[in-house]
Structures are given as structure tokens and as C-alpha cells.
Amino acid sequence: MEPTPEQSPHHAYPDHWEADVVLRDGGTARIRPITTDDAERLVSFYEQVSDESKYYRFFAPYPRLSDRDVHRFTHHDYVDRVGLAVTIGGEFIGTVRYDRINDQGRPASAPADEAEVAFLVQDAHQGRGVASALLEHIAAVARERGIRRFAAEVLPANNKMIKVFRDGGYTQRRSFEDGSVHLTLDLEPTEKSLAVQRGREQRAEARSVQRLLAPGSVAVIGTGRTPGGVGRTVLRNLLASGYTGRTYAVNRAFDEGLATLDGVPAHRSLGEIDEQVDLAVIAVPAHRVPEAVADCGEHGVQGLVVLSAGYAERGAEGRELQRELVRQARSYGMRIIGPNAFGIINTAESVRLNASLAPESPARGRIGLFTQSGAIGIALLSGLHRRGAGLSSFISAGNRADVSGNDFLQYSFEDPDTDVALLYLESLGNPRKFNRLARRTAAVKPVVVVKGARHSGSTPPGHAVPVSRIPDATVSALMRQAGVIRVDTVTEMVDAGLLLAGQPLPAGPRVAILGNSESLGLLTYDACLAEGLRPRPPIDLTTAASPQDFRDALAEALADGTCDAVIVTAIPWVGENGEAETGDGQVLAAALHKAVAGGSAKPVAVVHVEIGGLAEALAAASSTAAPRPRTVTPAADRPRAATTPSTGPARSAAPATPTAPEAGPAPEARTTPPVRPGPGSPTDPKASPAPEAATGPGRIPAYPAAERAVRALAEAVKYAQWRRQAAVPGKIPEFLDDTIDEPGAAALIEAQLATAPDPRGRPLTHDEARELLGRYGIDVRPTLPAPDPGAAVAAATRLGYPVALKTTAPHLRHRADLGGVRLDIADEEALRRAYGELTDLLGKPAELLPVVQAMAPRGVDTVVRASIDAAAGAVLSFGLAGAPSELLGDTAHRLVPATDRDAAELIRSIRAAPVLFGWRGSAPVDTAALEELLLRLSRLVDDHPEVVSVALEPVVVAPHGLTVLGASVRLAPPPARSDLGPRRLPNY
């Protein structure tokens, strides 16, 4: 909405204050500044407010607004006087305004930093979180305009408004004066206010998805008059699934006399339906969708599933149609799945909803599935069905213009029917938020992700989202940091999901292997080693083994304290008459179920070759009783039992796959608590049983190849380890505060950016970078320029021998292999000789830009970097300098701010980590100093987002201490943060 000419040109209409928000009940509303065009809306809004609410607002009976009031409440300068409105369908449902005041409470301008604030919410919309959302947004506006405190006068009887202020999480002071409660709120965000905001966001967004997945009634708009077609197919699937709510068929082309279609009421428009419609499935051509959305909005529909195509996947024109579709739906308070969606499914017994194009509703299960691709959704549903797996919910979001994977994580976090969340994503609209939500969800239940479009470097068609420029390997590392199980294919996602939904988490990497095929056992053993597990020698039961032998061997392995998981390998067995016994699969499945019936806390997986019916029989529930309480205990804390001898050929036990280097201190030797079962997890004693489910406790996943079973188990092992560590979060050491000059660094950054008119910022000189890094306790060894041999000698004399002579030309920087670095120069003669050799070999001094630097203690050359990606945020990276990181890509990454645990894991995550810990008898280096350096750099870029890039290279880590030999820093205005500020839905 544009300002009128009456408004000050110096304070143009702040359109960045406009925002769509999700309210407490899951509906949406729009928050925007009030303008002079809103006079009629304001009067209409005020007429619908009760006398009691008016009294609470004005402290006296105030039946109507005067012309002067209307003028005052609609004319703002957007600095000292600001008003915001919440609208649905273009009409006001709530307002808030602030007026800047001085110490005497009179109107004022800057530098006064206090404002009086007042709210008014229509009675019909009270209790929906309108005032709480307004408080977040007006506080953000006030901070932007230099206001630091709000003052409010509230009548003691106005408990709802007092609660809004009290529950906001801001620091506040309260007093009782002249018959009213005087409140003062400090607007600086606090940990509590941020936690309150994110808690409200989680509940609201989860509720918005829940409203879509559990509607009381569904209307299919665009239902064909004859069988076939998208709309008629969805209606058929709804009826076939046994949907428990009311169903309506809607098509404006229906004959006026048509009363029913496929046994459900038929209508030409939603307006003909006398009852509430909660969900509308739209299956009409794109040019007719706006009319359908308006009809839904006018009749109070809560959410939409738009199956129609012809939007952003068609290019720029379609993208604009898609944005208009979202704007239109949100203006009525509705959320959208789609467009170009495949549909949604909810298998809960109380709902039984299949509003999708899937012809067969999946079995009820404990897996939640979200996909951005209809084709992938079809493949996943088919694959899960073949494996006997069931789902709790399914969303195929198509172009995901509104409801996204982040919303699905919000829903899955608290959904008691979901134990595992599977997501196929092709784009991340808000990576920072995704990582935050995934970390929280993964702390209580597994999150498995397949990321499509990994290497294209662009957004898939139809996904109008910001593009992240960070490499896919970095994205994967950041997901791992958040506890996400990142796999490469949808097959691996199903494999991991089946194991995680049906089995407890392993306490460690030790694996027992048993079966009736020595060869299949060896393949499994090799696969375990390749995945970093610690397999025991396979137990060969021989091909004559009976199902009872399998049962006994499995029961013994489950009782053995020296293993944390069991993989059973099986091929068809032969009876006494030399013929294959019938019913192999069912008989073996029954035997294995009996072995695990005691409630073992160890996961079991089965690898089978051509045993008919085994996978289906194993997927069937062995019991409908709720699982007994279990706690997975770390291997080191459990009593050891005697090792079961192998019945196969004698072999020496293979060494366990090391989790630490061969020499020196074990880099991963850290005490971690046991995995605690979370809500809805397979080991949660409060988890409600799902008798109809095809995944859940007691169901044993079966795999047709050893590699697939082992890979799924390896992911479960890594996830369980992450869960144990996440139970005790890392910290940022307090000693850093005593050695960091944050104000001094801020002053330097401000001064340096003031000299850079380029909005892209500028790189710092060597001396500027040294000074800035020094404010954070990062000492960079000085270098002196050597434009000629005499200057080089003078520099060496000043620094002290021995010295290094090196070029700083961009094409030769850090390239010792090209002869651009000469080390351990002991005297003047050697220095002049080295200088001559350098220039003779590589070029003139003006081209080489040589410098002299004092030698550092010998050690391991490493590289430490930090950079800011506009979408993902600040990323901290570490690797060994040279070929390991540059050629082999052996680099580890963590999101900023990094904790002490993140720093320790960062240097241990690279494949070349043993070099730091005494590889092949070398002296271990000072990893504690390296961890401290990482933490200091993390603090720098976290405290000062203007520092958009830092590279410390090389960092020589010696047995005692380290030396930073080179540093480059780039400053720029900080990119906008999509995860800070008040709650708002993204606008793609």
C-alpha cells in the first residue's frame, strides 16, 4: 500500500514492515503500517470492538472515534508516530501504535528513546495471538527507529493485555500509579524473548499444518462430471481411504439438478454449502484458481491444496502468478500446499485422509514423509508399500510456494504419531531456520533428508527461493552438525527410515553378524568396515541351520554385552530331503520375532537373498503392546559377556575400525551420556502403540543387499552418537570474554567501512587485518615488504634470523611447490642468494611482491576460514593446507557460533585428522590451541556480521602453540538476516 502525498517524503512508506504471520490457531494474517487510506477500515474495525475492550483501551466509555481521532490514528511519520494493523481479507482485526515521548511523557522526537504503546484487538479475534504478534513487530520497528523502551498504562482488570506484556520475554518493570498498572519494557531482545518468539512460532506453524492434515471437512473444487481427471481422482481416493469427515464435490459446470456425485453432495460453488469447509483441494486450470481461492476465502476455508500446474515451473510469468496466489490466499488467512502439488495423506484412525493422486492410501505407520516432487513422492510411496512400511502423514508440496519442509519439521516435532521424519528437498528457502528446526527435532526423533539439485548451482524450476552459493559438501556437513541424517538417494532414505522407525538406536558401533551363508556374512563384514563400524567375525550357522538355530543365535547375540547391533544374513535353507522347505520367509520371520520378543535394546536388521515373503513377514507386528521402557547405554558402560565363538572357519578377529589415530590421544575419547528416548521415539515408554502400523517397535527391517543394511545401520550409529552428545550441549568458554575487545573491533570496522564507498565492501590490508584480528586475541605474525635485496636484508635484521622469503602475488600465494617460498634463511648472504634465485626463476620484484617473515616453529600447516553465505549464514571451515583441502576437498565445516564441542569435532572430522594426533610416530600437535583459535574466529564473525570473509593460511600448529602466518579479511555491509526479527512467513 503506497503512502499519500500528505505523508512526509523524508519517511517514505516502509514496505519492509509488511509481513504475513501465522497466528496461534494456525491461520494467517497480514501485518502492515497504517496509512491515510485506512480511515474507513479503522472506523469499521472500531465499530466491531466491544464496549469493554474500548474502555480498556481509553480508560473511559468511548463509543465512537471522532474525526480528529481517525486523523490522528491514520497519519504517521513512521519514525516518532507509528501504527500497525493486522488484517484478514483486507479488514482490520487488530491495531497497535506507538508515540515517542520524553522523560515527562510528552510527545518528542529523537534522541528521546522511549515510546508509549497501546493495542486494540477485535473481540472475535482475541485469543488467537494477535496482540503477541503485534508486540513483536512494533518492538522491531521501534528498535529500528532508535527507541529502546516501551511504556504502557493498563487497567488492572485488563488481564489479557497484562499477560501479553508479561509473556513477551522482555525485561520489564511494573508499578501501580493512579489506579492503573504502569509497565516499562526494555526492547533489547533477550534469550527469554527469543525463546518465547520461537516457541510461539513452532506452535503456530505446527498448528497450521495440523489444520491441513486433519480437516473436519473437504471440498474438491474441479471435480469432473465424468470419471477420470485430477479432481475426480482425488474425490475417489478420499472416499476409498475411508475419510472420517464430510466431503463435497464442487464444479461450477455441474447441472443445477445434480445433487450428488459418487455418493457425496455436489455443488456449483462453495457458497451453496451450508456447513463449514475446512480444506479445499483445487484442481482447476491455473487461470480459474484465483476465482476458486476468493470463493474459499469468502466462505471461511482454513487451508488449500492446489494441484493445478502452470505456475513458477513455467518461468517468470508463472512465478508472478504463484506469488499472487500466495498473497491472495494469505489475505484470507489460508495456507497453501502447492501449487503443482501431488496432495496430502493422513493415516490417523480418526482422520483417514487421502487427498492426493495416490491411488492407494498407505498403511498406517510411524513415518512422516515430505517431498517437493510429485514423481519422487510416487516412488517413495511405492517403495514403502513394497517394503511393508506405513506412514503417519504425507505431504507432496510441489512448488512449495507456502507450506515448506520447515513447516513439516515444526509439525513433526510434536506429532505423537510420527517417530521418523523423511524429507526429499530440492531447495531450502531458509537454511538457517531449517538447521535450527532440524537440530531441535533431531534431538527427539530422527530426521532423514535427501537433497536433490545438489550440483546445479541454481534453484529447481518452480522454487522461487534465495540461492545459496556454498558447496554441497558444506551443506551436508552443516546438516550433520544439526543431527540430520543426510543420504544420497531415496532408496537410502527408505532403508534408513525403516530401521529407525522399527528398531532402537544402537549404543555404539560394534556389530554382530550371524547367518547361514559364510560368503554373505563376509560381504556384510566388509561393508561394516567400509562404513566405519566395528564388526565381530561373522558367525556361520551353516546352510543346514534351521529357523530355531537362527532364533537361538540371535537371542545369544542380543544378550552379548560386546555388541551393539546385530545383522542377520540369510539364504534359503535346505531340509533333510535336500529340497528347499516351503514357507521359508514366514517361518524364519517368526523365529526372529521370538528372539527379539524380550525387548532387546539393540537394533536388528536382516539381509536376505531370494527368501520369498520374508520382508513382508518381518514388517508385520510381532505384538500390539506398547514397548517397554528402554534406555540405550553406551558400550563402555555396559557389562561384558563372553564372546560367542564363530562356528565358521577359524579366523583372527579383524581389528575394530579405529575412531582415533594410531598414536597420540584419541581425538574422540569423550564421555557422553546415554541416549534418552524422546517423545514418539521407538524407545519412548509413553509412545502410544499403533496396531495398524507397518513400522514400529518389533518390526525388523529386511534388505536385499548387505551394503544397504549396513549403510542404514551406520547412519543410525552416527545419529545415536549425535543424540548422546546433543544431550549435553557445548559451551563457549568464558575465558574468551577476558581477551576479546569487541567495542574496539566494532570501532575499527566502522572506520574501515567508512572509507569504502563500494557497497560490496573492501579487503583489508595486511596491517589492518592484523589489528582487527588482534582485538580478538588472534596474533598474526608480521611480514615486511622486500621490494629489493637491501629492503629484504633490513627487514630480516629487524625481525631476526632465521627468516622466510616468500612472494605474495595472487597467482603464487601459498604455492611453495612453485618455488615462491624460501624457508630457514639463516643470514644475509643466504637471504641475498635466495632473493636472486626467486626473481630469476619467477619474475621481477614488482610482479612477485616479496615479503620477509620470521620463521615459525615447525608443525602441521593448516587453514582456517570463515565466510558468510546470505542464505545459510556464517560458516567456519578447517582443513590441512595444500593438497588435502584444495585438491581432495578434505575440509570440515560448522555453523557459527561454534561451541567448544563444535571446535573439537571440526578438527577431528577431516580424513587427515590423524596427522594432528601423532600419525606414524610424529609428535602430536597442540590441538587445544587450534580449538581456541577456531572459537576466537567464530566469535569475531558472530559478533560482527560485517566481517564477511576471513582466511587464516597457513596456520602452523606445533607441539606447543601455533602461529598464524597469513591472514586476509574482507568487510562489507552485513547481508540481511532472514532468521532474526519478528516472526514472518517468507515471501518467495
XYZ file of C-alpha atoms in Angstrom, residues 32 45 52 126 158 211 235 254 259 280 292 411 482 536 546 549 563 609 625 697 742 745 748 762 779 815 931:
27
model
C 1.325 -3.674 7.754
C -12.934 -2.029 12.871
C -15.485 -3.346 27.363
C -8.850 -12.258 20.872
C -7.260 -5.979 31.684
C -5.250 -27.996 10.286
C -12.539 -37.473 -4.743
C -22.446 -29.173 -12.665
C -27.462 -33.364 -6.031
C -10.309 -27.189 -0.248
C -11.680 -20.519 -6.564
C 4.606 -30.335 12.798
C 22.275 -30.280 13.203
C 32.797 -59.033 15.050
C 17.060 -74.237 10.944
C 19.136 -72.129 15.120
C 27.980 -55.939 20.539
C 18.738 -63.377 -0.721
C 1.576 -53.978 23.064
C 8.643 -51.461 17.661
C 34.508 -6.288 20.996
C 36.848 -4.209 16.916
C 37.814 -0.404 13.664
C 36.617 -3.983 0.635
C 48.040 -12.895 16.645
C 52.394 -22.153 -3.648
C 40.410 -25.237 19.040
